[in-house]
Coordinates of C-alpha atoms in Angstrom, one line a residue:
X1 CA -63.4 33.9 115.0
X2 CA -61.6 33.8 112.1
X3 CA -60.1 30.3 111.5
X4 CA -57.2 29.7 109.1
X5 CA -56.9 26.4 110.0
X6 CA -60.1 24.5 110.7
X7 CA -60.5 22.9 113.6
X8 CA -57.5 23.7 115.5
X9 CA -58.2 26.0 117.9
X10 CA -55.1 26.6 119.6
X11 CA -53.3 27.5 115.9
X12 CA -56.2 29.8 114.7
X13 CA -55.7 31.5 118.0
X14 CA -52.0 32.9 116.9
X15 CA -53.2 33.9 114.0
X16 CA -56.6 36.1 115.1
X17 CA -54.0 37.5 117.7
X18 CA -51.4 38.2 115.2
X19 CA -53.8 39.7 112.6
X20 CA -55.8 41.7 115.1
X21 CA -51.9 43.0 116.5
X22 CA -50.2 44.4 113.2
X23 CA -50.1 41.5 111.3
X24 CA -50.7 41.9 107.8
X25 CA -52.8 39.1 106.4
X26 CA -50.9 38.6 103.0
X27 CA -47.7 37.9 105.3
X28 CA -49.5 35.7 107.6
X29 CA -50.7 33.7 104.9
X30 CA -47.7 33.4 103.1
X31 CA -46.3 32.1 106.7
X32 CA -49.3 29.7 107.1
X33 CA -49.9 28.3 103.6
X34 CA -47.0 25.7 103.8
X35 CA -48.4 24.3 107.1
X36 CA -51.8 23.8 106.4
X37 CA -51.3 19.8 106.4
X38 CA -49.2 20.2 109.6
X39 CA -52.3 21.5 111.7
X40 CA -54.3 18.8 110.8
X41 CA -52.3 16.6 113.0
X42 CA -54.0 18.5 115.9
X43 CA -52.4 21.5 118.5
X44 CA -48.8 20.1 119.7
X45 CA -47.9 17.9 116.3
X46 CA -46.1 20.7 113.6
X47 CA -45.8 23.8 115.9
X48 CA -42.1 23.0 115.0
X49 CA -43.0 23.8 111.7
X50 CA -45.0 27.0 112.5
X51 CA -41.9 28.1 114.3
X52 CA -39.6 27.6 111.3
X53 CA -42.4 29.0 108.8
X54 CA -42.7 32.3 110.7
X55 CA -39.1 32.1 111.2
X56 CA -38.7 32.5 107.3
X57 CA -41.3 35.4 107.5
X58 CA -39.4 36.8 110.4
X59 CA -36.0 36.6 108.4
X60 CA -37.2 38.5 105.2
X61 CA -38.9 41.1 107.1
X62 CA -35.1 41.3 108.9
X63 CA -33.7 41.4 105.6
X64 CA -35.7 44.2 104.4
X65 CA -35.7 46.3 107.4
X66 CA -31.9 46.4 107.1
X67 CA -31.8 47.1 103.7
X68 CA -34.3 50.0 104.2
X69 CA -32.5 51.6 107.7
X70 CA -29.0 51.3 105.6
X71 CA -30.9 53.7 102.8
X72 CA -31.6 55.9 105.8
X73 CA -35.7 54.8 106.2
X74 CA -35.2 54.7 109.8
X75 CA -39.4 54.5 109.6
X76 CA -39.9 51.6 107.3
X77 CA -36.9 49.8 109.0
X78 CA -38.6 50.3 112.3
X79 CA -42.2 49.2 111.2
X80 CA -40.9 46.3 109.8
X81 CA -39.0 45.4 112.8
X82 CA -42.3 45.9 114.8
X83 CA -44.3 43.0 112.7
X84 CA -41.6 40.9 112.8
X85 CA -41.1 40.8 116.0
X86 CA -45.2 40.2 116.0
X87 CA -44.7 37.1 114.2
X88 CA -41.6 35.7 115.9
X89 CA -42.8 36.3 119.5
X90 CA -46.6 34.3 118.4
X91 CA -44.5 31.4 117.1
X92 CA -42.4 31.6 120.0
X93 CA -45.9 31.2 122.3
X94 CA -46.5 28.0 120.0
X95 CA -43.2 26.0 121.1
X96 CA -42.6 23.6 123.8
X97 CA -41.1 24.6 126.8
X98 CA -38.6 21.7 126.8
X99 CA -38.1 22.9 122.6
X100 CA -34.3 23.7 122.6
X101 CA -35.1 26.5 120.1
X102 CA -37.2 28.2 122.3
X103 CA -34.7 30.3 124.5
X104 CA -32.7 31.4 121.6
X105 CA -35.8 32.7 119.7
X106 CA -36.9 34.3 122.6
X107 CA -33.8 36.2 123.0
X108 CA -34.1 37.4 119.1
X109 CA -37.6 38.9 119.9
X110 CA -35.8 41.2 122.9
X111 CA -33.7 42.1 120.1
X112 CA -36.2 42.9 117.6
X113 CA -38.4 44.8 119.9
X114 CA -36.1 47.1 120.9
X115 CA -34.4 48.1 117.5
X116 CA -38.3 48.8 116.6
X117 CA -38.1 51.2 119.8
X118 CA -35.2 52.9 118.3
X119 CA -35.8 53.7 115.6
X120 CA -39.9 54.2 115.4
X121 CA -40.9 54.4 119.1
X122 CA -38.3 56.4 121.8
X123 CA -41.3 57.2 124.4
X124 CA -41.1 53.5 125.4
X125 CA -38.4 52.2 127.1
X126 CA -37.2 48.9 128.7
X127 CA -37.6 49.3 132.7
X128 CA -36.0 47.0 135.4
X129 CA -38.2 46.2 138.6
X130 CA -36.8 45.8 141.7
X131 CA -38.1 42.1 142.8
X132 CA -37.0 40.4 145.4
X133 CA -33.4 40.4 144.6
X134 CA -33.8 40.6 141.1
X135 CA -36.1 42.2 138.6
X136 CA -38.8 42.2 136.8
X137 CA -38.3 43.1 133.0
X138 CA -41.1 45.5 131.9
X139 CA -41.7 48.2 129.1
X140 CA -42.8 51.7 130.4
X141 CA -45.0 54.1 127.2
X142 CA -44.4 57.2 128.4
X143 CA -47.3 59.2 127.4
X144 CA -46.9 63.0 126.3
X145 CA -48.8 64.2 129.0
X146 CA -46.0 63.2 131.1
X147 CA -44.0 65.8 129.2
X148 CA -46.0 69.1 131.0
X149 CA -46.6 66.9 134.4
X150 CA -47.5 63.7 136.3
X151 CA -49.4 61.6 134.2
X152 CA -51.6 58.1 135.2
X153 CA -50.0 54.9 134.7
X154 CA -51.9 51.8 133.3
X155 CA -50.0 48.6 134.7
X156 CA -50.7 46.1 132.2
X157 CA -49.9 42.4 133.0
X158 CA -49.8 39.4 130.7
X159 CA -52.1 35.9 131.0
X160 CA -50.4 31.9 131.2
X161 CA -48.5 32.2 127.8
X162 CA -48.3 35.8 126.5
X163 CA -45.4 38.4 126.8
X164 CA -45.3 42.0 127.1
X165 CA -44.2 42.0 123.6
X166 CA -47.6 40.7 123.2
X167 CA -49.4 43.5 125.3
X168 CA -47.0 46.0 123.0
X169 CA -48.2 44.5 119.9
X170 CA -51.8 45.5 121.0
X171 CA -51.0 48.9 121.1
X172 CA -52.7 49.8 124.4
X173 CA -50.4 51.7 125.4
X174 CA -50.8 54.0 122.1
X175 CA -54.3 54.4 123.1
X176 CA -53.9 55.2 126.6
X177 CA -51.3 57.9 125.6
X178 CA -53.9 59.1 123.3
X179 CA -56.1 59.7 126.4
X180 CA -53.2 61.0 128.7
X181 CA -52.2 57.9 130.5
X182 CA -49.0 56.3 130.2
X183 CA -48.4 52.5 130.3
X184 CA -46.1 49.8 132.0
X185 CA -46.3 46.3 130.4
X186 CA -45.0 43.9 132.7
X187 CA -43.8 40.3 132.4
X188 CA -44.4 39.2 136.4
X189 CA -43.1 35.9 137.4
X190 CA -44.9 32.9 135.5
X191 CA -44.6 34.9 132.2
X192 CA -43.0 36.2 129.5
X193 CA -38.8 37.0 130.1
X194 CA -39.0 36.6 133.8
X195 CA -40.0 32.9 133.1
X196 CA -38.1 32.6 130.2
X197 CA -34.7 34.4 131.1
X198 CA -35.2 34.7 134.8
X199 CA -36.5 31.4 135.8
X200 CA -39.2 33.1 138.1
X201 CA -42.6 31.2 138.6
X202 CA -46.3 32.3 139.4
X203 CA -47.7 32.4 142.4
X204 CA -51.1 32.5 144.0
X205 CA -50.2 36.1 146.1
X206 CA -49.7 38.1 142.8
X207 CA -50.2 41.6 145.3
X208 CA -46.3 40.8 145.7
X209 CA -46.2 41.7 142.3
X210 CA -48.3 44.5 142.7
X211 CA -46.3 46.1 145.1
X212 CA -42.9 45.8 143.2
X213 CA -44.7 47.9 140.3
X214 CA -46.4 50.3 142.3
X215 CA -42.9 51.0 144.2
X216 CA -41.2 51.4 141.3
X217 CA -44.0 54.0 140.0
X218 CA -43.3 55.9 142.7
X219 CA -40.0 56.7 142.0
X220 CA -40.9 58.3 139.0
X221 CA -41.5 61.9 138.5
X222 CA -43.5 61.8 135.8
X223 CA -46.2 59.5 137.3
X224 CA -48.9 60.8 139.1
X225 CA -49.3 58.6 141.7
X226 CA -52.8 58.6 143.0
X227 CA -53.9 57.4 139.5
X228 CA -52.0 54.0 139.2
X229 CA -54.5 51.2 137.7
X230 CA -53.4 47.3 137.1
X231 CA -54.7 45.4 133.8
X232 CA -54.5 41.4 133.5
X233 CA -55.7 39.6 130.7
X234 CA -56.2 36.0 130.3
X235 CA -54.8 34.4 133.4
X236 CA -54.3 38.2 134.4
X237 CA -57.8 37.9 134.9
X238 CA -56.9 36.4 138.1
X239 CA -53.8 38.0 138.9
X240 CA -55.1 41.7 138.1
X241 CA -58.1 41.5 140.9
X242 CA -56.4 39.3 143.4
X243 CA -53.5 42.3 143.7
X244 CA -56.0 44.7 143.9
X245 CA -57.8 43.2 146.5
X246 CA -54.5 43.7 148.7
X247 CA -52.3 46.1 147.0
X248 CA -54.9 49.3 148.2
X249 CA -52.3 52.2 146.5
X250 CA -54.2 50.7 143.3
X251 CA -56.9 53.2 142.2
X252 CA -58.6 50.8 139.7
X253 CA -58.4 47.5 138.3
X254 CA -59.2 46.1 135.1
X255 CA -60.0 42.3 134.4
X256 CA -60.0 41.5 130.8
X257 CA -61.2 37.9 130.8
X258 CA -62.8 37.3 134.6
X259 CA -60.8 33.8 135.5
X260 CA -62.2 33.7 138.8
X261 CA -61.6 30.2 139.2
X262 CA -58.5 29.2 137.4
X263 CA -58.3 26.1 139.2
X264 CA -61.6 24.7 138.3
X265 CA -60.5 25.7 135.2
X266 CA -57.7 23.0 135.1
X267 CA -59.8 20.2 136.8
X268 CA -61.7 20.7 133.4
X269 CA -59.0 20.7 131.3
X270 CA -57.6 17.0 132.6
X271 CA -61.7 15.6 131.6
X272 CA -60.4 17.9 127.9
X273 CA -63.6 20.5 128.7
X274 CA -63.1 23.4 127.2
X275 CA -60.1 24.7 124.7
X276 CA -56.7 25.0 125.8
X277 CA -54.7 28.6 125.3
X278 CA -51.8 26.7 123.9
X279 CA -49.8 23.7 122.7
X280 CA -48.2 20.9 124.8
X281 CA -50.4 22.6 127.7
X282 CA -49.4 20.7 130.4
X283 CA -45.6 20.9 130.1
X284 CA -46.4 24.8 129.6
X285 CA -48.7 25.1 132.7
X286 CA -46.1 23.1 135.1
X287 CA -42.8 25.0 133.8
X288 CA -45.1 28.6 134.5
X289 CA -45.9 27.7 138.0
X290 CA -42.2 26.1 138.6
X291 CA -44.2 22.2 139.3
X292 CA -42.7 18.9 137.9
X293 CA -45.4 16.7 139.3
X294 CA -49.4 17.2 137.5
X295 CA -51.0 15.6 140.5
X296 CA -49.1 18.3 143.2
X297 CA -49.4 21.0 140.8
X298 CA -53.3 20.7 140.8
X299 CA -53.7 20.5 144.3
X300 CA -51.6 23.7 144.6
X301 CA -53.9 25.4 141.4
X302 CA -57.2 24.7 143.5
X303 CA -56.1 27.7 145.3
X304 CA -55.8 30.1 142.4
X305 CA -59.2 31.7 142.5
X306 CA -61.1 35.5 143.9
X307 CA -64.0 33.4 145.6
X308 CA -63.3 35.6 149.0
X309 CA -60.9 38.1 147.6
X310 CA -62.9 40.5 145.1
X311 CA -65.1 41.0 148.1
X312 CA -61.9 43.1 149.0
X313 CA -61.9 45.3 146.2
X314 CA -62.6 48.7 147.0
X315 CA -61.5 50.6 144.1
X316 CA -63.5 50.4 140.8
X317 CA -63.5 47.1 138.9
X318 CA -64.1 46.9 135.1
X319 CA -64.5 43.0 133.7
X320 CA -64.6 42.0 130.2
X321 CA -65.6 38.7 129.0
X322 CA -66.6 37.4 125.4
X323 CA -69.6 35.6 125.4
X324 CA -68.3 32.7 123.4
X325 CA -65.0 32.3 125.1
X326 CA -64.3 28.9 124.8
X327 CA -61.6 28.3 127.3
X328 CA -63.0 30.4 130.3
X329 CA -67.0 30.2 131.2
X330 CA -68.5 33.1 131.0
X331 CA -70.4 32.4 134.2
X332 CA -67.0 33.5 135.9
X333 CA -67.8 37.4 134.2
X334 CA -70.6 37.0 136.8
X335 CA -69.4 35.6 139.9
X336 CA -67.1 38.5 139.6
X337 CA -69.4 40.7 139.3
X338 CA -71.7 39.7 142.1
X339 CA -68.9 39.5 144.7
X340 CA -67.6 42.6 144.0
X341 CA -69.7 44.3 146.5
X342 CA -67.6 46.5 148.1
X343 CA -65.9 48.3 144.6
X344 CA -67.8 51.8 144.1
X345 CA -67.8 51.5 140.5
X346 CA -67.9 47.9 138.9
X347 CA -68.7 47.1 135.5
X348 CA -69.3 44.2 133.8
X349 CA -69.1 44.4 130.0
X350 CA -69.8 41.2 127.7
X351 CA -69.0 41.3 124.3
X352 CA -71.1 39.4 121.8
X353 CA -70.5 37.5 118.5
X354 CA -72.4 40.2 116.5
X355 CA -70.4 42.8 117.8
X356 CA -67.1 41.2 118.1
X357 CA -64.9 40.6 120.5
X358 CA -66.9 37.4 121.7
X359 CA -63.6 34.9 121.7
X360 CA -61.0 35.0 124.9
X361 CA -59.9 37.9 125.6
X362 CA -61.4 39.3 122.5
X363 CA -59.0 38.3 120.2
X364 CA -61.6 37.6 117.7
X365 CA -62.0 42.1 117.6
X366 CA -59.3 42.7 120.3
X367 CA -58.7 46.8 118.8
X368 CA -62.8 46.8 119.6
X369 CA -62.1 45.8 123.3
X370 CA -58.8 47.2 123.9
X371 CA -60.5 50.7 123.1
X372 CA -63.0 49.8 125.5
X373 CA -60.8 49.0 128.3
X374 CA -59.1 52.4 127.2
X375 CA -61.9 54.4 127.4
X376 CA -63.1 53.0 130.9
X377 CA -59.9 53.6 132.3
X378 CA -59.5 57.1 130.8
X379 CA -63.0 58.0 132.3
X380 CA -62.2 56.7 135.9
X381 CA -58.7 58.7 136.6
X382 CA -61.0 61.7 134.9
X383 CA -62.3 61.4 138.1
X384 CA -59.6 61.0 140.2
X385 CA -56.4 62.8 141.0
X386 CA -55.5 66.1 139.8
X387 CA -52.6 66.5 137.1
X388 CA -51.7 64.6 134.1
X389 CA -54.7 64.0 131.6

């Protein structure tokens, strides 16, 4: 992986994600040059000062974006709009949850994102999800196969600290339209706005979350509705197969990063095994799954793994693991695998350091894996279903 700043993991992460999601590197590294004594001080110290450095990235990228949508360049404005909202939402990830920036930063990303959508990107729109009295806030990429009929949908859902902004800045969803598949990025509870804005927390029973999605689908005429697959990444990696173990109007499911056993994950992280996804990791892990006591909230995570619950996939099951990801082992890819019995197509597909791809998630090559997920999915509702691709 590339590493900007040596030795701290958690920082060169936002920056391989940001670089490998539209970033350009000669903005990034004028962002990053002025706080290259602040990540010596290790992971939490200075992500106040990453926030304010991309903050002044963020604000002349602003500045020129108005300047050039005033001349009538609705396309530069909106591109520029795009990246900055890249960089504001990865410093955003960075902050404390108690940081009383945070919200307010947040808020200017939703803002951001959808003047890019205006003026650069109309097919996606922002979608509300019926949720248990509320909703869930979610993108949908309407694909231009939905244009002459019912197209497949691609429910993608986000990990322990990413948004749906995030998912967008990968640009899956302009590679699933590319193959006739729309997409619906999803912040569920635990992540992203519904965390942030809506105060909901994760659960273990993530099918409930499933369900709202798929419900929603369904009242859509241009989604064919026998070819609706679910993506998770990172922590998704759990809440992806767990739905579709339940959730049976699934017709695939994609885990990209297997975190069968999140829990044991955490058990390792209090010994300090392993790297951690983000700063001040603790206060980030209780606020996502709505705990104020570490000791309770442990107990409660021993619960979140697939050991007897990928046995009840019965749909095909693609998972993706790097083979140096240091914050889930990769034995996990395999446990998957193996009790997957049931799913008539499972796949497991480890990407190596000489290919890429090799860090979590595959941030290290993530437009080398993100094709690859695109591609699987694309073959497997090629062989389902009837309209649409």
């Amino acid at each position: 992986m590339f590493e900007y700043f040596p030795g701290n993991y958690v920082w060169n992460l936002s920056v391989v994600a940001t670089l490998n999601s539209g970033g350009l590197i000669d903005e990034v590294d004028r962002a990053c040059r002025p706080i290259r004594d602040a990540a010596t001080r290790g992971e939490d110290a200075g992500t106040a000062d990453f926030l304010a450095a991309w903050t002044a990235l963020t604000d002349t990228l602003v500045a020129e974006a108005e300047t050039a949508e005033k001349a009538g360049h609705r396309r530069t404005a909106g591109t520029l709009y795009a990246r900055a909202t890249n960089y504001l939402c990865q410093a955003e990830r960075m902050q404390s949850a108690s940081s009383p920036d945070r919200l307010d930063t947040y808020r200017r990303v939703l803002e951001l994102q959808q003047k890019a959508f205006d003026l650069v990107d109309p097919r996606t729109t922002r979608v509300e999800i019926p949720f248990e009295g509320t909703t869930l806030p979610a993108y949908f990429h309407r694909a231009p196969a939905a244009d002459h009929g019912p197209a497949p949908v691609l429910i993608i859902w986000n990990g322990l600290d990413s948004t749906k902004e995030h998912i967008y800045a990968s640009h899956a969803h302009t590679e699933l339209a590319a193959r006739g598949i729309s997409t619906l990025m999803v912040d569920t509870p635990g992540t992203g706005e519904a965390l942030r804005l809506g105060g909901l927390t994760a659960r273990i029973e993530t099918e409930v979350f499933a369900a709202a999605c798929v419900d929603h689908l369904e009242t859509r005429a241009d989604v064919d509705t026998a070819r609706i697959g679910l993506a998770g990444w990172s922590l998704g990696g759990y809440y992806a197969p767990r739905a579709a173990a339940f959730e049976k109007r699934l017709a695939l499911v994609v885990a990209w990063g297997a975190n069968h056993n999140w829990g044991a994950v955490q058990r390792r992280r209090l010994e300090r095994e392993g790297e951690r996804p983000v700063p001040h990791y603790w206060e980030h892990v209780l606020w996502v799954w709505g705990y104020d006591d570490l000791d309770e909230f442990i107990a409660y995570a021993d619960g979140v793994h697939l050991d007897g619950v990928v046995e009840r996939i019965t749909v095909p099951f693609l998972i993706c693991h790097g083979e140096n990801d240091r914050q889930i082992p990769l034995e996990y890819a395999h446990r998957s695998y193996e009790q997957a019995v049931h799913s008539p197509r499972r796949e497991l597909r480890i990407f190596t350091a000489a290919e890429g791809g090799a860090e979590h998630i595959g941030l290290d090559h993530l437009p080398y894996v993100r094709d690859f997920v695109a591609d699987w999915v694309a073959d497997v509702f090629a062989g389902t279903g009837s309209a649409g691709s």
